[in-house]
PDB file of C-alpha atoms in Angstrom:
ATOM      1  CA  UNK A   1      74.003 -66.001  -7.507  1.00 67.00           C
ATOM      2  CA  UNK A   2      76.103 -64.669  -5.380  1.00 77.00           C
ATOM      3  CA  UNK A   3      74.359 -61.942  -3.972  1.00 93.00           C
ATOM      4  CA  UNK A   4      76.870 -59.939  -2.126  1.00 96.00           C
ATOM      5  CA  UNK A   5      80.736 -60.932  -1.707  1.00 96.00           C
ATOM      6  CA  UNK A   6      83.516 -59.365   0.007  1.00 97.00           C
ATOM      7  CA  UNK A   7      87.352 -59.998  -0.250  1.00 97.00           C
ATOM      8  CA  UNK A   8      89.234 -60.410   2.115  1.00 97.00           C
ATOM      9  CA  UNK A   9      87.268 -62.058   5.143  1.00 96.00           C
ATOM     10  CA  UNK A  10      89.899 -61.145   7.728  1.00 96.00           C
ATOM     11  CA  UNK A  11      92.989 -59.034   7.248  1.00 96.00           C
ATOM     12  CA  UNK A  12      95.587 -57.977   9.983  1.00 97.00           C
ATOM     13  CA  UNK A  13      97.447 -54.587   9.310  1.00 97.00           C
ATOM     14  CA  UNK A  14     100.060 -52.547  10.801  1.00 97.00           C
ATOM     15  CA  UNK A  15      99.744 -48.766  11.345  1.00 98.00           C
ATOM     16  CA  UNK A  16     100.153 -47.158   8.344  1.00 97.00           C
ATOM     17  CA  UNK A  17      99.876 -49.456   6.138  1.00 97.00           C
ATOM     18  CA  UNK A  18      97.157 -49.340   3.250  1.00 97.00           C
ATOM     19  CA  UNK A  19      94.589 -51.657   1.814  1.00 97.00           C
ATOM     20  CA  UNK A  20      91.314 -51.862  -0.385  1.00 98.00           C
ATOM     21  CA  UNK A  21      88.524 -53.741   0.618  1.00 98.00           C
ATOM     22  CA  UNK A  22      86.610 -55.273  -2.341  1.00 97.00           C
ATOM     23  CA  UNK A  23      82.948 -55.431  -2.676  1.00 97.00           C
ATOM     24  CA  UNK A  24      81.023 -57.110  -5.618  1.00 97.00           C
ATOM     25  CA  UNK A  25      77.447 -57.581  -6.576  1.00 96.00           C
ATOM     26  CA  UNK A  26      75.457 -59.839  -8.912  1.00 95.00           C
ATOM     27  CA  UNK A  27      72.059 -58.392  -8.169  1.00 92.00           C
ATOM     28  CA  UNK A  28      71.808 -55.823 -10.781  1.00 92.00           C
ATOM     29  CA  UNK A  29      71.325 -53.066  -7.984  1.00 91.00           C
ATOM     30  CA  UNK A  30      72.106 -49.398  -8.496  1.00 90.00           C
ATOM     31  CA  UNK A  31      73.178 -48.531  -4.804  1.00 90.00           C
ATOM     32  CA  UNK A  32      75.706 -49.510  -2.627  1.00 92.00           C
ATOM     33  CA  UNK A  33      77.121 -48.815   0.982  1.00 93.00           C
ATOM     34  CA  UNK A  34      79.954 -49.378   3.313  1.00 96.00           C
ATOM     35  CA  UNK A  35      79.535 -49.704   6.766  1.00 96.00           C
ATOM     36  CA  UNK A  36      81.576 -50.247   9.825  1.00 96.00           C
ATOM     37  CA  UNK A  37      80.465 -52.247  13.016  1.00 95.00           C
ATOM     38  CA  UNK A  38      82.392 -51.873  16.353  1.00 93.00           C
ATOM     39  CA  UNK A  39      81.990 -54.202  19.110  1.00 85.00           C
ATOM     40  CA  UNK A  40      78.693 -53.974  20.747  1.00 80.00           C
ATOM     41  CA  UNK A  41      77.483 -50.708  18.299  1.00 83.00           C
ATOM     42  CA  UNK A  42      75.091 -50.304  15.183  1.00 86.00           C
ATOM     43  CA  UNK A  43      76.258 -50.069  12.005  1.00 90.00           C
ATOM     44  CA  UNK A  44      77.806 -46.746  10.992  1.00 92.00           C
ATOM     45  CA  UNK A  45      77.881 -45.591   7.103  1.00 92.00           C
ATOM     46  CA  UNK A  46      80.902 -44.901   5.810  1.00 95.00           C
ATOM     47  CA  UNK A  47      80.171 -43.905   2.330  1.00 95.00           C
ATOM     48  CA  UNK A  48      77.533 -44.738  -0.422  1.00 93.00           C
ATOM     49  CA  UNK A  49      76.919 -44.884  -4.182  1.00 92.00           C
ATOM     50  CA  UNK A  50      73.553 -43.924  -5.409  1.00 88.00           C
ATOM     51  CA  UNK A  51      74.354 -45.418  -8.331  1.00 88.00           C
ATOM     52  CA  UNK A  52      77.669 -46.036 -11.029  1.00 90.00           C
ATOM     53  CA  UNK A  53      79.495 -42.744 -11.034  1.00 90.00           C
ATOM     54  CA  UNK A  54      78.476 -40.998  -8.273  1.00 92.00           C
ATOM     55  CA  UNK A  55      80.009 -41.728  -4.287  1.00 95.00           C
ATOM     56  CA  UNK A  56      78.667 -39.305  -1.299  1.00 93.00           C
ATOM     57  CA  UNK A  57      79.900 -39.701   2.202  1.00 93.00           C
ATOM     58  CA  UNK A  58      77.997 -41.053   4.780  1.00 91.00           C
ATOM     59  CA  UNK A  59      78.310 -40.465   8.645  1.00 89.00           C
ATOM     60  CA  UNK A  60      82.091 -41.482   9.488  1.00 94.00           C
ATOM     61  CA  UNK A  61      83.921 -41.134   6.073  1.00 96.00           C
ATOM     62  CA  UNK A  62      87.376 -39.706   7.533  1.00 96.00           C
ATOM     63  CA  UNK A  63      90.404 -41.914   6.692  1.00 97.00           C
ATOM     64  CA  UNK A  64      88.725 -43.606   3.595  1.00 98.00           C
ATOM     65  CA  UNK A  65      88.343 -43.361   0.085  1.00 97.00           C
ATOM     66  CA  UNK A  66      85.952 -45.313  -2.483  1.00 98.00           C
ATOM     67  CA  UNK A  67      85.641 -46.118  -6.029  1.00 97.00           C
ATOM     68  CA  UNK A  68      82.347 -47.012  -7.535  1.00 96.00           C
ATOM     69  CA  UNK A  69      84.300 -49.123 -10.485  1.00 87.00           C
ATOM     70  CA  UNK A  70      81.163 -50.248 -12.216  1.00 95.00           C
ATOM     71  CA  UNK A  71      77.647 -50.943 -11.685  1.00 95.00           C
ATOM     72  CA  UNK A  72      79.232 -54.231 -10.082  1.00 96.00           C
ATOM     73  CA  UNK A  73      81.955 -53.098  -7.519  1.00 97.00           C
ATOM     74  CA  UNK A  74      82.580 -51.076  -5.021  1.00 97.00           C
ATOM     75  CA  UNK A  75      85.433 -50.590  -3.222  1.00 98.00           C
ATOM     76  CA  UNK A  76      86.672 -49.056   0.031  1.00 98.00           C
ATOM     77  CA  UNK A  77      90.328 -48.101   0.599  1.00 98.00           C
ATOM     78  CA  UNK A  78      92.595 -47.307   3.659  1.00 97.00           C
ATOM     79  CA  UNK A  79      95.585 -44.996   2.634  1.00 94.00           C
ATOM     80  CA  UNK A  80      97.284 -45.203   5.951  1.00 97.00           C
ATOM     81  CA  UNK A  81      95.442 -47.410   8.890  1.00 97.00           C
ATOM     82  CA  UNK A  82      94.977 -46.320  11.985  1.00 97.00           C
ATOM     83  CA  UNK A  83      94.103 -48.918  15.249  1.00 97.00           C
ATOM     84  CA  UNK A  84      90.637 -46.794  15.125  1.00 96.00           C
ATOM     85  CA  UNK A  85      89.942 -48.319  12.122  1.00 97.00           C
ATOM     86  CA  UNK A  86      90.090 -52.035  13.669  1.00 97.00           C
ATOM     87  CA  UNK A  87      86.319 -53.064  12.908  1.00 97.00           C
ATOM     88  CA  UNK A  88      84.206 -55.192  11.013  1.00 97.00           C
ATOM     89  CA  UNK A  89      83.295 -53.404   7.659  1.00 98.00           C
ATOM     90  CA  UNK A  90      80.065 -54.462   5.748  1.00 97.00           C
ATOM     91  CA  UNK A  91      79.229 -53.625   2.183  1.00 96.00           C
ATOM     92  CA  UNK A  92      75.569 -53.585   1.168  1.00 93.00           C
ATOM     93  CA  UNK A  93      73.516 -53.022  -2.082  1.00 92.00           C
ATOM     94  CA  UNK A  94      69.816 -51.938  -2.721  1.00 87.00           C
ATOM     95  CA  UNK A  95      67.948 -51.521  -6.041  1.00 81.00           C
ATOM     96  CA  UNK A  96      67.379 -47.700  -5.376  1.00 70.00           C
ATOM     97  CA  UNK A  97      68.322 -45.683  -2.288  1.00 62.00           C
ATOM     98  CA  UNK A  98      67.329 -46.904   1.177  1.00 60.00           C
ATOM     99  CA  UNK A  99      65.430 -49.745  -0.079  1.00 74.00           C
ATOM    100  CA  UNK A 100      65.631 -53.179   1.287  1.00 83.00           C
ATOM    101  CA  UNK A 101      69.420 -53.322   2.022  1.00 88.00           C
ATOM    102  CA  UNK A 102      71.419 -56.641   0.990  1.00 92.00           C
ATOM    103  CA  UNK A 103      74.651 -57.212   3.179  1.00 94.00           C
ATOM    104  CA  UNK A 104      77.732 -58.880   2.368  1.00 96.00           C
ATOM    105  CA  UNK A 105      79.542 -61.636   4.691  1.00 95.00           C
ATOM    106  CA  UNK A 106      81.613 -58.693   6.384  1.00 96.00           C
ATOM    107  CA  UNK A 107      85.691 -57.898   6.493  1.00 97.00           C
ATOM    108  CA  UNK A 108      86.703 -58.242  10.082  1.00 97.00           C
ATOM    109  CA  UNK A 109      90.028 -55.532  10.413  1.00 97.00           C
ATOM    110  CA  UNK A 110      92.457 -55.537  12.995  1.00 97.00           C
ATOM    111  CA  UNK A 111      94.838 -52.791  12.924  1.00 97.00           C
ATOM    112  CA  UNK A 112      97.927 -52.858  15.320  1.00 97.00           C
TER     113      UNK A 112
ATOM    114  CA  UNK B   1      66.900 -36.935   9.999  1.00 50.00           C
ATOM    115  CA  UNK B   2      64.624 -39.045  12.322  1.00 55.00           C
ATOM    116  CA  UNK B   3      66.364 -40.404  15.654  1.00 82.00           C
ATOM    117  CA  UNK B   4      65.018 -44.072  16.878  1.00 91.00           C
ATOM    118  CA  UNK B   5      65.384 -45.072  20.599  1.00 93.00           C
ATOM    119  CA  UNK B   6      64.706 -48.942  21.418  1.00 95.00           C
ATOM    120  CA  UNK B   7      65.287 -50.754  24.379  1.00 96.00           C
ATOM    121  CA  UNK B   8      68.707 -52.271  24.537  1.00 95.00           C
ATOM    122  CA  UNK B   9      67.738 -55.722  25.343  1.00 97.00           C
ATOM    123  CA  UNK B  10      64.481 -57.699  25.928  1.00 97.00           C
ATOM    124  CA  UNK B  11      64.340 -61.574  27.301  1.00 97.00           C
ATOM    125  CA  UNK B  12      61.644 -64.075  26.175  1.00 97.00           C
ATOM    126  CA  UNK B  13      60.814 -67.623  25.619  1.00 97.00           C
ATOM    127  CA  UNK B  14      60.386 -69.934  23.219  1.00 97.00           C
ATOM    128  CA  UNK B  15      56.416 -69.905  21.574  1.00 97.00           C
ATOM    129  CA  UNK B  16      55.804 -66.535  22.978  1.00 97.00           C
ATOM    130  CA  UNK B  17      55.010 -63.430  20.851  1.00 97.00           C
ATOM    131  CA  UNK B  18      57.758 -60.710  21.220  1.00 98.00           C
ATOM    132  CA  UNK B  19      56.935 -57.137  20.549  1.00 98.00           C
ATOM    133  CA  UNK B  20      59.792 -54.976  19.974  1.00 98.00           C
ATOM    134  CA  UNK B  21      58.534 -50.991  20.136  1.00 97.00           C
ATOM    135  CA  UNK B  22      60.780 -48.318  18.507  1.00 96.00           C
ATOM    136  CA  UNK B  23      60.064 -44.430  19.406  1.00 95.00           C
ATOM    137  CA  UNK B  24      60.626 -42.079  16.625  1.00 92.00           C
ATOM    138  CA  UNK B  25      59.204 -39.010  17.485  1.00 93.00           C
ATOM    139  CA  UNK B  26      60.460 -36.714  15.201  1.00 90.00           C
ATOM    140  CA  UNK B  27      59.632 -38.527  12.073  1.00 90.00           C
ATOM    141  CA  UNK B  28      58.783 -37.056   8.711  1.00 88.00           C
ATOM    142  CA  UNK B  29      55.993 -37.045   6.404  1.00 89.00           C
ATOM    143  CA  UNK B  30      57.990 -38.943   3.883  1.00 85.00           C
ATOM    144  CA  UNK B  31      59.668 -41.467   6.236  1.00 87.00           C
ATOM    145  CA  UNK B  32      59.364 -45.139   5.849  1.00 89.00           C
ATOM    146  CA  UNK B  33      59.724 -47.398   8.856  1.00 92.00           C
ATOM    147  CA  UNK B  34      62.481 -50.493   8.138  1.00 92.00           C
ATOM    148  CA  UNK B  35      63.360 -53.443  10.740  1.00 95.00           C
ATOM    149  CA  UNK B  36      66.698 -55.352  10.074  1.00 95.00           C
ATOM    150  CA  UNK B  37      67.866 -58.771  12.034  1.00 97.00           C
ATOM    151  CA  UNK B  38      71.309 -59.366  12.744  1.00 96.00           C
ATOM    152  CA  UNK B  39      72.935 -62.494  13.977  1.00 95.00           C
ATOM    153  CA  UNK B  40      76.550 -62.652  15.323  1.00 90.00           C
ATOM    154  CA  UNK B  41      79.426 -62.126  12.628  1.00 87.00           C
ATOM    155  CA  UNK B  42      76.590 -61.675  10.063  1.00 92.00           C
ATOM    156  CA  UNK B  43      75.352 -58.794   8.185  1.00 93.00           C
ATOM    157  CA  UNK B  44      71.683 -57.423   9.026  1.00 94.00           C
ATOM    158  CA  UNK B  45      68.923 -59.107   7.292  1.00 94.00           C
ATOM    159  CA  UNK B  46      65.583 -57.182   6.030  1.00 93.00           C
ATOM    160  CA  UNK B  47      62.820 -58.064   7.921  1.00 95.00           C
ATOM    161  CA  UNK B  48      59.898 -55.453   7.282  1.00 95.00           C
ATOM    162  CA  UNK B  49      58.923 -52.335   6.216  1.00 92.00           C
ATOM    163  CA  UNK B  50      55.878 -49.812   6.601  1.00 93.00           C
ATOM    164  CA  UNK B  51      54.801 -46.462   6.104  1.00 93.00           C
ATOM    165  CA  UNK B  52      51.342 -46.551   8.340  1.00 91.00           C
ATOM    166  CA  UNK B  53      48.760 -48.993  10.140  1.00 90.00           C
ATOM    167  CA  UNK B  54      50.097 -52.418   9.860  1.00 96.00           C
ATOM    168  CA  UNK B  55      52.100 -54.728   7.382  1.00 95.00           C
ATOM    169  CA  UNK B  56      52.503 -58.328   7.546  1.00 96.00           C
ATOM    170  CA  UNK B  57      54.847 -60.752   6.023  1.00 95.00           C
ATOM    171  CA  UNK B  58      56.000 -64.588   6.570  1.00 94.00           C
ATOM    172  CA  UNK B  59      58.090 -63.498   9.383  1.00 93.00           C
ATOM    173  CA  UNK B  60      57.052 -60.779  11.305  1.00 97.00           C
ATOM    174  CA  UNK B  61      54.138 -58.334  11.431  1.00 98.00           C
ATOM    175  CA  UNK B  62      54.755 -54.258  11.784  1.00 98.00           C
ATOM    176  CA  UNK B  63      52.263 -51.593  13.639  1.00 97.00           C
ATOM    177  CA  UNK B  64      52.186 -48.182  13.333  1.00 97.00           C
ATOM    178  CA  UNK B  65      49.907 -46.097  15.326  1.00 96.00           C
ATOM    179  CA  UNK B  66      48.491 -43.078  13.396  1.00 95.00           C
ATOM    180  CA  UNK B  67      50.762 -40.551  14.516  1.00 95.00           C
ATOM    181  CA  UNK B  68      53.753 -42.259  13.543  1.00 95.00           C
ATOM    182  CA  UNK B  69      56.066 -41.539  16.215  1.00 95.00           C
ATOM    183  CA  UNK B  70      56.485 -45.104  17.050  1.00 96.00           C
ATOM    184  CA  UNK B  71      56.232 -48.586  15.766  1.00 96.00           C
ATOM    185  CA  UNK B  72      55.964 -51.961  16.874  1.00 97.00           C
ATOM    186  CA  UNK B  73      58.126 -55.136  15.528  1.00 98.00           C
ATOM    187  CA  UNK B  74      55.995 -58.576  16.578  1.00 98.00           C
ATOM    188  CA  UNK B  75      57.276 -61.823  16.112  1.00 98.00           C
ATOM    189  CA  UNK B  76      54.698 -64.512  16.557  1.00 95.00           C
ATOM    190  CA  UNK B  77      55.998 -67.812  18.481  1.00 93.00           C
ATOM    191  CA  UNK B  78      59.585 -67.281  18.672  1.00 97.00           C
ATOM    192  CA  UNK B  79      62.306 -69.588  18.770  1.00 96.00           C
ATOM    193  CA  UNK B  80      65.978 -70.103  19.693  1.00 97.00           C
ATOM    194  CA  UNK B  81      66.624 -69.165  16.389  1.00 96.00           C
ATOM    195  CA  UNK B  82      65.182 -65.693  16.949  1.00 97.00           C
ATOM    196  CA  UNK B  83      67.893 -64.747  19.152  1.00 97.00           C
ATOM    197  CA  UNK B  84      69.501 -61.688  17.399  1.00 97.00           C
ATOM    198  CA  UNK B  85      69.933 -57.900  17.350  1.00 96.00           C
ATOM    199  CA  UNK B  86      67.065 -55.882  15.937  1.00 97.00           C
ATOM    200  CA  UNK B  87      67.562 -52.616  14.357  1.00 95.00           C
ATOM    201  CA  UNK B  88      65.024 -50.062  13.799  1.00 94.00           C
ATOM    202  CA  UNK B  89      65.660 -47.396  10.885  1.00 91.00           C
ATOM    203  CA  UNK B  90      63.477 -44.578   9.835  1.00 89.00           C
ATOM    204  CA  UNK B  91      64.057 -42.251   7.051  1.00 82.00           C
ATOM    205  CA  UNK B  92      62.872 -41.086   3.423  1.00 77.00           C
ATOM    206  CA  UNK B  93      63.132 -43.685   0.785  1.00 66.00           C
ATOM    207  CA  UNK B  94      62.948 -40.873  -2.117  1.00 64.00           C
ATOM    208  CA  UNK B  95      65.120 -38.421  -0.429  1.00 57.00           C
ATOM    209  CA  UNK B  96      68.294 -39.191  -2.824  1.00 56.00           C
ATOM    210  CA  UNK B  97      70.866 -39.009   0.397  1.00 62.00           C
ATOM    211  CA  UNK B  98      71.731 -41.368   3.308  1.00 68.00           C
ATOM    212  CA  UNK B  99      68.472 -40.976   5.053  1.00 67.00           C
ATOM    213  CA  UNK B 100      66.943 -43.934   6.253  1.00 69.00           C
ATOM    214  CA  UNK B 101      70.370 -45.707   6.484  1.00 76.00           C
ATOM    215  CA  UNK B 102      71.162 -45.009  10.281  1.00 78.00           C
ATOM    216  CA  UNK B 103      71.466 -48.084  12.192  1.00 83.00           C
ATOM    217  CA  UNK B 104      71.254 -47.312  16.329  1.00 82.00           C
ATOM    218  CA  UNK B 105      72.414 -49.936  18.948  1.00 84.00           C
ATOM    219  CA  UNK B 106      69.413 -51.931  18.161  1.00 93.00           C
ATOM    220  CA  UNK B 107      67.607 -54.335  20.282  1.00 97.00           C
ATOM    221  CA  UNK B 108      69.443 -57.391  21.705  1.00 96.00           C
ATOM    222  CA  UNK B 109      66.611 -59.995  21.931  1.00 98.00           C
ATOM    223  CA  UNK B 110      67.215 -63.256  23.844  1.00 98.00           C
ATOM    224  CA  UNK B 111      64.997 -66.182  23.374  1.00 97.00           C
ATOM    225  CA  UNK B 112      65.340 -68.889  26.117  1.00 97.00           C
ATOM    226  CA  UNK B 113      63.704 -72.587  26.122  1.00 95.00           C
TER     227      UNK B 113
END
């Protein structure tokens, strides 16, 4: 039982490159979330998926897209990376919206 | 969307009880209060959640006064390993949206020997 897993753990991109961050959960949870956390700051919600087949914007969605591939997987895509997207990205899941969230280990992304 | 205010940082010593207060003056009727703990280089971890009065679990207690405009997370007999950032979140768990998913800057709690 791995809980919430994220790949990759670290990534360095050049400005303009694209990449997809992967998140998977084996907890049979319905809702999944993507957050970013900048140094010394709290987490900011990028996108969330209340259930399979639905996605909604959070506080800071610009520059990102998401896909809820199935109940287990929720990916975050950066189409054209910018230095302002340098951050740590966390995926989280809950049984239902805004219940107790379970977080993955994070992906540390640097855009140069 | 209810906004929360917490102290930026707090210090205490091993073995002491620590109380962290969160202000949420515009909390709505359907809003719940949730606290998370975050260690460096890790994702946040759920600590406790409540609606009113007092909630207690194996790691903490949550005190919520009758007007619900504030809440206090109480950590009994802290140890060095309790050094972390603590976040207070307020939101409607049944709203179907992103309410209750806003993490502020949190309170950086430092425990000294």
